[in-house]
CSV table of C-alpha atoms in Angstrom, one decimal:
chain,number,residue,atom,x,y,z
W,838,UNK,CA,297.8,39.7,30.9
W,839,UNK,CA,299.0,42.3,28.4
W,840,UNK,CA,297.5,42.1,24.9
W,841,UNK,CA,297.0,43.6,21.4
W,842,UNK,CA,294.8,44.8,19.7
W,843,UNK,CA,293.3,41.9,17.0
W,844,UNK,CA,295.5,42.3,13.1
W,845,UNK,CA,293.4,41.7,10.3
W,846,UNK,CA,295.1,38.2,10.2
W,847,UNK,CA,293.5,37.5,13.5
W,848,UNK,CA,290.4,38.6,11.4
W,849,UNK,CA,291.4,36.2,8.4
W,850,UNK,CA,292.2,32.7,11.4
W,851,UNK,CA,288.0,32.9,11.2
W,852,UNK,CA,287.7,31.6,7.2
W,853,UNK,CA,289.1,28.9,7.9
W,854,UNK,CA,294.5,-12.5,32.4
W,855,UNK,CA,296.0,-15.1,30.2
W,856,UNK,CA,295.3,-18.4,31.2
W,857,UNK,CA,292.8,-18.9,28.3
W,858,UNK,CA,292.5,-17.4,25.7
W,859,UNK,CA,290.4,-14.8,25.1
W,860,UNK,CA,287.9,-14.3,22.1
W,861,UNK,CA,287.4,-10.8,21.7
W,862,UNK,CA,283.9,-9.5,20.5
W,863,UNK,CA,283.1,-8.1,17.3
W,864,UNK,CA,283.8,-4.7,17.3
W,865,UNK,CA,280.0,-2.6,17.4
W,866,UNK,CA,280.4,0.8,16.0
W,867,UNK,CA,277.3,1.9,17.3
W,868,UNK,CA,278.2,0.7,20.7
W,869,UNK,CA,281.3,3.2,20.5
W,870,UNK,CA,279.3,5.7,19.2
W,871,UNK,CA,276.8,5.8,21.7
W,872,UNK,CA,279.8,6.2,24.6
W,873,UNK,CA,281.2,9.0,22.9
W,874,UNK,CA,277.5,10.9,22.2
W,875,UNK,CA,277.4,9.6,26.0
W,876,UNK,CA,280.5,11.8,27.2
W,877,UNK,CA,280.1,14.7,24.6
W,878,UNK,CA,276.3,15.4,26.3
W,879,UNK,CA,278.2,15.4,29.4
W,880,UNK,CA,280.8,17.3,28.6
W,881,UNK,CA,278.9,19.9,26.8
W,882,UNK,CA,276.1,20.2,30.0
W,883,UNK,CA,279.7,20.5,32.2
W,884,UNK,CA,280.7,23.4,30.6
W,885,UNK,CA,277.5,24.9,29.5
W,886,UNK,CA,274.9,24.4,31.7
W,887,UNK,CA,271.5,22.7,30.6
W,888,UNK,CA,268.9,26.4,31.1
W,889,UNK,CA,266.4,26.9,28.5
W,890,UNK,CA,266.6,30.0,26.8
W,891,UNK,CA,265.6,33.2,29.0
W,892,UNK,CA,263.4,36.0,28.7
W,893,UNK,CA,264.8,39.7,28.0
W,894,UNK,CA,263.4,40.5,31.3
W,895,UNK,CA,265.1,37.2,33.3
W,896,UNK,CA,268.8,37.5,31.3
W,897,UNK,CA,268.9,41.1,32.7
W,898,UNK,CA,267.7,41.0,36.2
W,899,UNK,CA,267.3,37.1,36.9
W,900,UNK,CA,270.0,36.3,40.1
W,901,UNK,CA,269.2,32.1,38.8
W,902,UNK,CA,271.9,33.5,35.5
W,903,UNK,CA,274.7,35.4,37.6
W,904,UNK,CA,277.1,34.5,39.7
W,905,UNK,CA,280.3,36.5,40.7
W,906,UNK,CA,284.1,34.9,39.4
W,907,UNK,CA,285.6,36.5,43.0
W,908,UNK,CA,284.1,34.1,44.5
W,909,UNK,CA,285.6,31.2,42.9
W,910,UNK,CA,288.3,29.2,42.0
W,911,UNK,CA,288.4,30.6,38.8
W,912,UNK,CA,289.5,34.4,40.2
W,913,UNK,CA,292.5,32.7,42.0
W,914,UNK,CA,293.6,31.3,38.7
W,915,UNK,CA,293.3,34.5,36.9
W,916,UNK,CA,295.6,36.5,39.5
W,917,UNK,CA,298.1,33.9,39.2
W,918,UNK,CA,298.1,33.9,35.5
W,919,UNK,CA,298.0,38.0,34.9
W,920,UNK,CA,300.6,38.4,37.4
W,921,UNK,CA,302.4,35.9,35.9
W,922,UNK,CA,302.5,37.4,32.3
W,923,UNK,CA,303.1,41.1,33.5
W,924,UNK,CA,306.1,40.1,35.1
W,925,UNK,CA,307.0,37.0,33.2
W,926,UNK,CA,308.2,35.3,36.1
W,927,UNK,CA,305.8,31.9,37.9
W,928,UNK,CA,303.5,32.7,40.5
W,929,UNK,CA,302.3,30.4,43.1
W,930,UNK,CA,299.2,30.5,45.6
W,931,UNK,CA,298.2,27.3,48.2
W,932,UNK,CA,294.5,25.4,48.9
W,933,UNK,CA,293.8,22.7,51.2
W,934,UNK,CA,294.7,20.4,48.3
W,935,UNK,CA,297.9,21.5,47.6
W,936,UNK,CA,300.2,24.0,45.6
W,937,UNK,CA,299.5,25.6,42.3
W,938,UNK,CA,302.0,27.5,40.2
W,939,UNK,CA,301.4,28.9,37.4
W,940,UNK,CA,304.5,29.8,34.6
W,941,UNK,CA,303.2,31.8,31.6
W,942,UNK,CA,306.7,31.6,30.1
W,943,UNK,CA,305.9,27.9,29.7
W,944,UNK,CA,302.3,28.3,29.2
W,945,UNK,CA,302.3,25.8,31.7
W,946,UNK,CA,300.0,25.2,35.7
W,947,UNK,CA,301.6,22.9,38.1
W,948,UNK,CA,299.1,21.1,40.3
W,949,UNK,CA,300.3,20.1,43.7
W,950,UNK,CA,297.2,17.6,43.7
W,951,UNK,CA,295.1,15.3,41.3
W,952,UNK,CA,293.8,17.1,38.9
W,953,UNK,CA,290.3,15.4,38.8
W,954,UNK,CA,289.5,17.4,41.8
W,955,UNK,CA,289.5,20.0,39.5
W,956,UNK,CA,286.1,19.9,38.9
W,957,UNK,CA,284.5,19.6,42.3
W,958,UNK,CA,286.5,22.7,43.3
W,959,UNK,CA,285.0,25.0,40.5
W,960,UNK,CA,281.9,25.4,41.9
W,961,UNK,CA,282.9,25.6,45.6
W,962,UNK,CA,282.5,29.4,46.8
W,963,UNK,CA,285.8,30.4,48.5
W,964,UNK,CA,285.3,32.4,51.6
W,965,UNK,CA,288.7,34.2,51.1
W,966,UNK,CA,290.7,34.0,47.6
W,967,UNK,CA,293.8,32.5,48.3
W,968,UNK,CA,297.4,35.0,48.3
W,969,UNK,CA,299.1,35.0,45.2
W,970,UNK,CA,302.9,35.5,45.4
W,971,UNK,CA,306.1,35.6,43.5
W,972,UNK,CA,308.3,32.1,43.0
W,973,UNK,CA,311.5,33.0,42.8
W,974,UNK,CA,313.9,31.1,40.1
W,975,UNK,CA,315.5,29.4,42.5
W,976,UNK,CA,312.9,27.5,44.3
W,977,UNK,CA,311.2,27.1,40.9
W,978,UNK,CA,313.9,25.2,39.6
W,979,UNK,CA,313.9,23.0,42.8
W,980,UNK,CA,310.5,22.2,42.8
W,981,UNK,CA,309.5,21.9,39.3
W,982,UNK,CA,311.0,18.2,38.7
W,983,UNK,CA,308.7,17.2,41.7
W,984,UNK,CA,305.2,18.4,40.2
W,985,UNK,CA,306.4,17.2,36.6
W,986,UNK,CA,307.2,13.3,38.0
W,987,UNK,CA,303.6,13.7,39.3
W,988,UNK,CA,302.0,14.1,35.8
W,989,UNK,CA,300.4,17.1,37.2
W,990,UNK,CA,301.3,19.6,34.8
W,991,UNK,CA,298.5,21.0,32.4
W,992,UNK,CA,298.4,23.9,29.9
W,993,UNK,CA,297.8,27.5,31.5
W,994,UNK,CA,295.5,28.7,28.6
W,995,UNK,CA,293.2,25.7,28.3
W,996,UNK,CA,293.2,24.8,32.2
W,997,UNK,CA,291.8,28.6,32.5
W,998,UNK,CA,289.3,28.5,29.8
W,999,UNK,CA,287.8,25.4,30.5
W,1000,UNK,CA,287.8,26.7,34.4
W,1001,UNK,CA,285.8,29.5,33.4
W,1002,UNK,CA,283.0,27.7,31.9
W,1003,UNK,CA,283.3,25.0,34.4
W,1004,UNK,CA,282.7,27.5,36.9
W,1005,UNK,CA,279.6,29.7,35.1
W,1006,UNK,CA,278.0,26.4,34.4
W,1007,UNK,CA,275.6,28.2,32.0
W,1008,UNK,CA,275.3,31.5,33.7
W,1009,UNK,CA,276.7,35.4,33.0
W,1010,UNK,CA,279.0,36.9,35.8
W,1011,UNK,CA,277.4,39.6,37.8
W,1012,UNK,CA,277.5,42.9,36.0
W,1013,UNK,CA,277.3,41.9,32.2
W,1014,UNK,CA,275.2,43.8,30.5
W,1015,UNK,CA,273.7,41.2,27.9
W,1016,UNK,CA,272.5,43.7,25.5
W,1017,UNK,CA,275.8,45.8,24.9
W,1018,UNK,CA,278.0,44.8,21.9
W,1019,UNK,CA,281.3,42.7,22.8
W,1020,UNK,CA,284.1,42.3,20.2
W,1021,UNK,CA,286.6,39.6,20.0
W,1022,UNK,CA,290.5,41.5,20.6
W,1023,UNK,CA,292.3,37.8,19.4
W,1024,UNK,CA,291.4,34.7,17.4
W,1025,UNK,CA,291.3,31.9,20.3
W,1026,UNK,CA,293.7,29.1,19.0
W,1027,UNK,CA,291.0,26.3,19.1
W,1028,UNK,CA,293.2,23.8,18.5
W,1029,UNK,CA,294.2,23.6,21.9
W,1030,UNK,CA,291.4,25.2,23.6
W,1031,UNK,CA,288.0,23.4,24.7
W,1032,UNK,CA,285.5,23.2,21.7
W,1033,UNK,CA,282.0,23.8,22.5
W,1034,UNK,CA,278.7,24.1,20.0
W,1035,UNK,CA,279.2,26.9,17.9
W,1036,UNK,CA,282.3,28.5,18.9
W,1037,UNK,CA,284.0,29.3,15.8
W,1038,UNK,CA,280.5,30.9,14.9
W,1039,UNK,CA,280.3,33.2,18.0
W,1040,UNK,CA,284.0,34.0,17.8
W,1041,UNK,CA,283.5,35.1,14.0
W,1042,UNK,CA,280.3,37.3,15.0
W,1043,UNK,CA,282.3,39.3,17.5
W,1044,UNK,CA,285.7,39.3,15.2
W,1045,UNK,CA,283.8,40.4,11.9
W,1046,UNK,CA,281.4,43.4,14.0
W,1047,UNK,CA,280.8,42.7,17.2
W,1048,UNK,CA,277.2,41.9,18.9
W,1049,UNK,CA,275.5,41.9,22.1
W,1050,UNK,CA,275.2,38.6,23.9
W,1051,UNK,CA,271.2,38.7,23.0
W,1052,UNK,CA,271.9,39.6,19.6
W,1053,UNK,CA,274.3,36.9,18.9
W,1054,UNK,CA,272.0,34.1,19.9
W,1055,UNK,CA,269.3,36.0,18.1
W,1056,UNK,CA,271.4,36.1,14.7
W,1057,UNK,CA,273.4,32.9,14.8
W,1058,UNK,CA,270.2,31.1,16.2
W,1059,UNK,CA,271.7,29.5,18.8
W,1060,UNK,CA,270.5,28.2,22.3
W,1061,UNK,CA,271.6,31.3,24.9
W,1062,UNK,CA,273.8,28.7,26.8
W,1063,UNK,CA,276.6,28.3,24.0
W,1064,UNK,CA,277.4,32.2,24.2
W,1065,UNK,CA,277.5,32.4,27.9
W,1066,UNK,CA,280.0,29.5,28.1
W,1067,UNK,CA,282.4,31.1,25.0
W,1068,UNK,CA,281.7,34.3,26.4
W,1069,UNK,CA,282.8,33.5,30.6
W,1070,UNK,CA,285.7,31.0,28.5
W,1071,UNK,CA,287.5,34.5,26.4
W,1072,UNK,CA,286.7,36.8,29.1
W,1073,UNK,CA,289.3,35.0,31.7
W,1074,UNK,CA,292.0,35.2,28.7
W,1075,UNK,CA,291.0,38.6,28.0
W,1076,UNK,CA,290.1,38.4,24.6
W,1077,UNK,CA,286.6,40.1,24.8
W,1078,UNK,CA,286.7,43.4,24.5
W,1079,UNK,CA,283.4,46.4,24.5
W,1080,UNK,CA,285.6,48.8,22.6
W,1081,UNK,CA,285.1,48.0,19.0
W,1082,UNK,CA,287.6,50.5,17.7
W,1083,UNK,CA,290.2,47.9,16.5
W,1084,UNK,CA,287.6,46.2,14.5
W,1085,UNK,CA,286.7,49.7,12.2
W,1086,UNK,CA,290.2,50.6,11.6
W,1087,UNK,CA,290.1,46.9,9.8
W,1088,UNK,CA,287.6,47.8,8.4
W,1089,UNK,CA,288.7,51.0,6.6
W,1090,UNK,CA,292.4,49.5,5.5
W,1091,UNK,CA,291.2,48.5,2.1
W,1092,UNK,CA,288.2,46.9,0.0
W,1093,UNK,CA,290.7,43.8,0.4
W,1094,UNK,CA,289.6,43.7,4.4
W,1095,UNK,CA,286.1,44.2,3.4
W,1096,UNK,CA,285.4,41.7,0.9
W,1097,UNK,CA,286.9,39.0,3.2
W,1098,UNK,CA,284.8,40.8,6.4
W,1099,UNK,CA,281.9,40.4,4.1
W,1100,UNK,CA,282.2,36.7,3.1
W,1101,UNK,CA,283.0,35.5,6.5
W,1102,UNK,CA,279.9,37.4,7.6
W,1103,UNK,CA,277.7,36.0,4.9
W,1104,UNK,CA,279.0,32.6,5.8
W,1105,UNK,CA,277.6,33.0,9.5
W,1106,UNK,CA,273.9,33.1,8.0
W,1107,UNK,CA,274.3,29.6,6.6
């Protein structure tokens, strides 16, 4: 996926049966809430594991926090999606399942199966990443009405970061050094992408001046687990970055830039 470098209005996105009839029951608030706090937990264990905080010495060397994306799902995905963007056409590779075809154009992934299996086959280890390849307009054309008559069709940008934290479950991909500063290249558009504790938070640290993974949850006081889902989440849509450069040339363009840098930074303390 081809991308810029962050403005200092990607900066700025951060202050911001009828026989009878039937007698229905009083409607229990509480009861409602307690399924929603029921399916939040859920949710937020899902997509960011359940691990306790871990030493300095475990979150560098512990193999219990790693795991490596090329072995997953989730690297498929990512081909398709990049190859799609480069050369703006839909790209298209097979599982057992069925088809999925990706179209950036569209921001759009067709699923040639139910998507509930989604879930299931994120945390499967793939013994050989499935080929990605070229659909060509033609055969696009013909076999789009098909997957959208299935109700199969989800966004491209939420499908892969939800993937990505689906996949790391609460862990770091092999090779991330948790101690070296990471900088945010784009504001995530939250409205359509997958909330989880503390987001906006994290995504401010690393727009405003960058931190290490440690350092975030260290700062922001924050359980380690949040960062390592936002973190795995941006990474697959390329908006993490360790070259901080884009972020001090903000910084320098006026006391304007500053003061706002400043007040956003202040408000992460609160």
């Amino acid at each position: 996926m081809e991308s810029e470098h962050a403005s200092p209005a990607s900066v700025a996105t951060a202050s911001a049966a009828l026989e009878e009839p039937v007698v229905a029951e009083p409607h229990d608030p509480s009861k409602q809430d307690l399924v929603i706090s029921q399916q939040e937990k859920h949710d937020e264990e899902l997509l960011c594991g359940t691990r306790e905080d871990a030493s300095p010495a475990d979150l560098a060397s512990s193999s219990a926090l790693r795991y490596d994306p090329n072995q997953y799902l989730i690297a498929a995905l990512k081909e398709a999606y990049l190859v799609s963007a480069k050369w703006r056409v839909p790209t298209q590779f097979d599982l057992p399942e069925g088809a999925v075809v990706v179209d950036t154009l569209q921001n759009h992934v067709y699923l040639g199966f139910d998507p509930a299996k989604l879930t299931q086959l994120y945390g499967l280890r793939m013994a050989k990443r499935p080929k990605t390849r070229v659909v060509s307009a033609g055969d696009f054309a013909k076999m789009r009405p098909r997957f959208e008559s299935s109700g199969a069709v989800l966004r491209a940008d939420a499908l892969l970061w939800r993937a990505a934290m689906e996949t790391a479950g609460g862990r770091l991909p092999t090779g991330v050094n948790p101690d070296k500063p990471v900088y945010l290249k784009h504001w995530p558009n939250m409205t359509r992408l997958q909330r989880t504790p503390h987001s906006l938070r994290i995504a401010a640290a690393w727009a405003i001046k960058g931190a290490s993974i440690s350092e975030t949850a260290r700062v922001l006081h924050i359980p380690q687990r949040y960062i390592f889902a936002f973190y795995n989440a941006a990474l697959e849509l390329d908006l993490v970055t360790e070259d901080g450069s884009h972020i001090h040339r903000a910084k320098r363009k006026g006391p304007g830039n500053r003061g706002l840098l400043t007040r956003l930074f202040n408000w992460l303390g609160k």
